[in-house]
Amino acid sequence: MIWQMVLLCIIWGTNWAVMSVALEYFPPIMFSAFRFVLGSAVLLAICFYRKIPFPKKQDWKWYALCGLLQTAYVFAVTQSVLEYLSIGVGSILAFSMPFWLTILAHFFIPNERINFAKISGLLIGLTGLILVLDVNFLEMTWSGVTIVAQLFAISASIAWATSNIIIKKVLHNHDKTQFTTYQMIIGALGLLVASFILEPGGSVEWSWMAIFCLVFAGVLASALAYILWSFILSEGEAGKSSISLLAVPVVGALSGWAFLGETLSLGTLLGILLVLSGIAVVNMKDIKRLRRKVAYDHAMPDQKEKGSL
């Protein structure tokens, strides 16, 4: 599970740099719509190849709700509010999702009670995230259209958390590819409508780089990554898994430094350490279990027989 989460954070974090480049060629909501259309097409091909059946009638309402919440609403809102908020503030509010999911999981998912490790790790991680994204709350505007945009951004993170609760509580036994495919189709249709309404006259400057951004975001960061996230969420604790997603902006900052020439300040480096520390606090038991397993796998046969590890 740890390695799947690492892979997911690398893909989604690297996609931050890709999306930054993509905005030079696409209107923001249109790009999100196109990437999920491409991701849906890839997933439909996989469903056809694997002969995955059409969703049952009773499943459609949940697939539609998740598609509208975690794909259409989240991406339409988070892209739109950037007209009024900085990328750092928008990202902080979007990645407050683990906070809302931890609270919702406490009430709706058995055996996922809030504990000291979760709260400590979440607070440490969010503090680090503020440093990584260089957000100064003292300079933020807390009135007028800005506060409306901030509330919408928070509502998007709550929508994402709500969708994750549905996946964990209702859809955990469903085929991950089937669910991801049809919720993504519905979400992509919602984004196409949002782009038509909110980005009238928007156009695309096609180039090889635009195509690369679309393929990376559509195939890896959408089709593959969302199946991976559904699997992680279904198999692990919702709160712990979501807190680990705080590593995504960290990878995003490192990707910007590595590929786009962005600088890493001392505050950013300190923030990265805090985010990783917060994730480690929450996942300490899993980390210890993994270390014992690795030690056991590399132990000599006589040590295994004696049970010394």
XYZ file of C-alpha atoms in Angstrom:
309
model
C 0.000 0.000 0.000
C 2.881 2.382 0.799
C 4.430 1.955 -2.642
C 1.093 2.535 -4.370
C 0.685 5.783 -2.428
C 4.219 6.873 -3.323
C 3.512 6.217 -7.015
C 0.227 8.139 -6.841
C 1.861 11.169 -5.204
C 4.628 11.162 -7.821
C 2.110 11.076 -10.678
C -0.230 13.719 -9.262
C 2.650 15.878 -8.026
C 4.425 15.823 -11.396
C 1.093 16.672 -12.990
C 1.241 20.045 -11.208
C 4.163 21.038 -13.438
C 2.387 19.571 -16.473
C -0.800 21.540 -15.748
C 1.216 24.716 -15.267
C 2.623 24.292 -18.776
C -0.777 23.244 -20.178
C -2.329 26.583 -19.175
C -0.203 28.198 -21.885
C -2.214 26.273 -24.486
C -5.656 25.549 -22.972
C -8.309 27.444 -21.007
C -8.118 25.840 -17.519
C -11.548 24.176 -17.268
C -11.385 23.092 -20.903
C -8.062 21.378 -20.227
C -9.570 19.534 -17.258
C -12.521 18.493 -19.432
C -10.259 17.268 -22.244
C -7.970 15.320 -19.897
C -10.902 13.478 -18.344
C -12.454 12.813 -21.757
C -9.155 11.219 -22.806
C -8.906 9.349 -19.500
C -12.468 8.075 -19.947
C -11.695 6.859 -23.462
C -8.641 4.934 -22.220
C -10.639 3.381 -19.396
C -13.509 2.441 -21.716
C -11.012 0.628 -23.934
C -9.698 -1.237 -20.872
C -13.250 -2.161 -19.832
C -13.926 -3.471 -23.339
C -10.671 -5.469 -23.417
C -11.237 -6.969 -19.963
C -14.952 -7.516 -20.657
C -15.922 -5.520 -17.569
C -19.743 -5.364 -17.485
C -21.890 -2.253 -17.690
C -22.756 -0.819 -14.249
C -25.826 -2.173 -12.514
C -28.883 0.038 -12.363
C -28.540 0.633 -8.606
C -24.908 1.717 -8.982
C -25.496 4.579 -11.395
C -26.639 7.036 -8.734
C -23.415 6.549 -6.762
C -21.191 6.703 -9.847
C -22.948 9.865 -10.994
C -22.708 11.490 -7.577
C -18.979 10.745 -7.292
C -18.343 11.911 -10.848
C -20.121 15.197 -10.264
C -18.502 15.752 -6.851
C -14.877 14.688 -7.213
C -14.382 15.397 -10.912
C -16.814 17.990 -12.296
C -17.368 20.186 -9.235
C -13.854 19.985 -7.780
C -12.039 20.852 -11.003
C -14.550 23.456 -12.209
C -14.384 25.290 -8.873
C -10.646 25.011 -8.192
C -9.819 26.267 -11.693
C -12.378 29.089 -11.580
C -11.402 30.514 -8.178
C -7.788 31.010 -9.309
C -9.054 34.165 -11.016
C -9.506 35.614 -7.512
C -7.027 33.614 -5.406
C -3.320 32.897 -5.695
C -2.280 29.364 -6.668
C -0.841 28.872 -3.176
C -4.044 29.832 -1.366
C -6.190 27.844 -3.785
C -4.008 24.774 -3.310
C -4.039 25.055 0.476
C -7.839 25.232 0.514
C -8.123 22.351 -1.967
C -5.770 20.185 0.056
C -7.689 20.826 3.243
C -9.557 17.723 1.993
C -7.737 15.377 4.438
C -9.044 17.506 7.326
C -12.664 17.143 6.178
C -12.255 13.486 5.289
C -10.746 12.668 8.683
C -13.743 14.298 10.387
C -16.310 12.615 8.104
C -14.617 9.220 8.476
C -14.838 9.546 12.260
C -18.639 9.664 12.032
C -19.422 7.500 9.004
C -16.768 4.771 8.811
C -16.387 2.227 11.624
C -12.905 1.859 13.145
C -11.699 5.175 11.730
C -11.914 7.293 14.847
C -9.915 10.481 15.171
C -6.845 9.877 17.316
C -3.792 11.808 18.462
C -1.557 10.484 15.670
C -4.003 11.563 12.940
C -4.557 15.034 14.381
C -0.835 15.574 15.032
C 0.192 14.351 11.601
C -2.508 16.417 9.895
C -1.553 19.635 11.713
C 2.166 19.112 11.076
C 1.495 18.307 7.423
C -0.794 21.292 6.841
C 1.743 23.597 8.502
C 4.391 22.266 6.166
C 2.061 22.685 3.195
C 1.589 26.371 4.044
C 5.379 26.807 3.938
C 5.745 24.797 0.718
C 3.141 26.934 -1.058
C 4.419 30.159 0.567
C 1.034 31.312 1.834
C 0.884 34.356 4.129
C -2.536 34.406 5.776
C -1.880 37.883 7.200
C -1.805 39.297 3.661
C -4.933 37.505 2.487
C -8.154 39.389 1.801
C -11.018 38.121 3.920
C -13.879 40.112 2.415
C -15.892 40.622 -0.760
C -15.476 38.373 -3.772
C -12.277 36.902 -2.326
C -14.036 35.362 0.664
C -16.693 33.941 -1.686
C -13.948 32.354 -3.791
C -12.314 30.954 -0.637
C -15.624 29.447 0.500
C -16.127 27.856 -2.906
C -12.603 26.398 -2.758
C -13.350 24.924 0.675
C -16.639 23.538 -0.623
C -14.693 21.769 -3.395
C -12.431 20.102 -0.837
C -15.505 19.025 1.156
C -17.079 17.651 -2.049
C -13.901 15.653 -2.702
C -13.934 14.335 0.873
C -17.626 13.395 0.582
C -16.958 11.465 -2.609
C -14.142 9.605 -0.877
C -16.500 8.626 1.941
C -18.926 7.202 -0.638
C -16.101 5.254 -2.301
C -14.928 3.890 1.037
C -18.308 3.120 2.588
C -20.539 2.203 -0.371
C -18.327 1.279 -3.329
C -15.322 -0.418 -1.717
C -16.297 -3.841 -3.125
C -17.077 -2.589 -6.628
C -14.765 -3.116 -9.578
C -12.313 -0.206 -9.395
C -11.918 0.095 -13.168
C -15.669 0.063 -13.766
C -16.336 2.687 -11.108
C -13.465 4.947 -12.172
C -14.487 4.745 -15.822
C -18.131 5.718 -15.485
C -17.710 8.331 -12.768
C -15.013 9.921 -14.957
C -17.296 9.961 -18.011
C -19.977 11.758 -15.997
C -17.432 14.160 -14.515
C -15.946 14.914 -17.945
C -19.400 15.734 -19.334
C -19.984 18.074 -16.397
C -16.660 19.826 -17.055
C -17.467 20.236 -20.751
C -20.703 21.983 -19.774
C -18.857 24.150 -17.229
C -16.234 25.119 -19.819
C -18.948 26.035 -22.336
C -20.639 28.294 -19.754
C -17.620 29.796 -17.973
C -15.102 29.973 -20.829
C -17.067 31.259 -23.855
C -14.859 31.723 -26.877
C -11.996 29.741 -25.334
C -9.605 28.187 -27.823
C -6.658 25.787 -27.843
C -3.188 26.454 -29.234
C -2.281 22.965 -30.432
C 1.366 21.930 -30.390
C 3.416 18.863 -29.529
C 3.800 20.184 -25.984
C 0.025 20.698 -25.669
C -0.514 17.109 -26.807
C 2.103 15.829 -24.338
C 0.417 17.689 -21.460
C -2.980 16.308 -22.450
C -1.708 12.720 -22.753
C 0.189 12.854 -19.445
C -2.738 14.395 -17.553
C -5.354 12.240 -19.279
C -3.698 8.817 -19.304
C -1.406 8.859 -16.254
C -2.837 11.512 -13.923
C -6.485 10.670 -14.669
C -7.060 7.106 -15.917
C -4.243 5.354 -14.045
C -4.064 7.586 -10.985
C -7.792 7.539 -10.208
C -7.927 3.736 -10.378
C -4.929 3.680 -8.052
C -6.586 6.132 -5.647
C -9.825 4.113 -5.597
C -7.820 0.998 -4.743
C -5.828 2.745 -1.990
C -8.958 4.294 -0.504
C -10.857 0.990 -0.523
C -8.042 -1.049 1.011
C -6.646 1.391 3.581
C -7.920 3.871 6.160
C -9.526 6.898 4.524
C -8.028 9.428 6.932
C -4.483 8.057 6.776
C -4.597 7.719 2.993
C -5.845 11.267 2.482
C -3.242 12.773 4.815
C -0.569 11.057 2.729
C -1.857 13.047 -0.261
C -0.277 16.130 1.318
C 2.883 14.870 -0.400
C 1.349 15.753 -3.788
C 2.079 19.523 -3.524
C 5.566 18.634 -2.256
C 6.250 16.605 -5.394
C 4.665 19.447 -7.356
C 7.117 21.962 -5.875
C 10.044 19.640 -6.586
C 8.778 19.114 -10.151
C 8.603 22.872 -10.683
C 12.185 23.153 -9.467
C 13.435 20.239 -11.585
C 11.569 20.916 -14.842
C 10.471 24.556 -14.829
C 13.458 26.238 -13.183
C 11.508 27.379 -10.115
C 13.482 28.096 -6.942
C 13.265 26.269 -3.628
C 13.543 28.607 -0.659
C 14.622 27.621 2.831
C 10.996 27.889 3.905
C 9.946 25.497 1.128
C 12.561 22.943 2.200
C 11.445 23.243 5.829
C 7.838 22.815 4.683
C 8.751 19.662 2.763
C 10.341 18.195 5.897
C 7.242 19.040 7.945
C 4.872 17.502 5.388
C 6.923 14.292 5.279
C 7.107 14.264 9.091
C 3.338 14.635 9.359
C 2.779 11.763 6.928
C 5.294 9.641 8.856
C 3.521 10.298 12.170
C 0.190 9.123 10.764
C 1.691 6.054 9.059
C 4.201 5.090 11.762
C 2.640 1.678 12.418
C 2.629 0.826 8.714
C 6.239 1.997 8.354
C 7.349 -0.191 11.274
C 5.426 -3.141 9.839
C 7.132 -2.629 6.469
C 10.567 -2.442 8.086
C 9.938 -5.693 9.962
C 8.783 -7.366 6.745
C 11.863 -6.195 4.828
C 14.117 -7.355 7.662
C 12.367 -10.727 7.734
C 12.604 -11.161 3.953
C 16.357 -10.547 4.073
C 17.019 -12.641 7.158
C 19.000 -15.874 7.024
C 16.929 -19.107 7.072
C 18.175 -20.068 10.546
C 17.089 -16.667 11.911
C 13.570 -17.139 10.472
C 13.338 -20.585 12.066
C 14.331 -19.192 15.465
C 11.804 -16.385 15.092
C 14.420 -13.810 16.004
C 12.853 -11.218 13.685
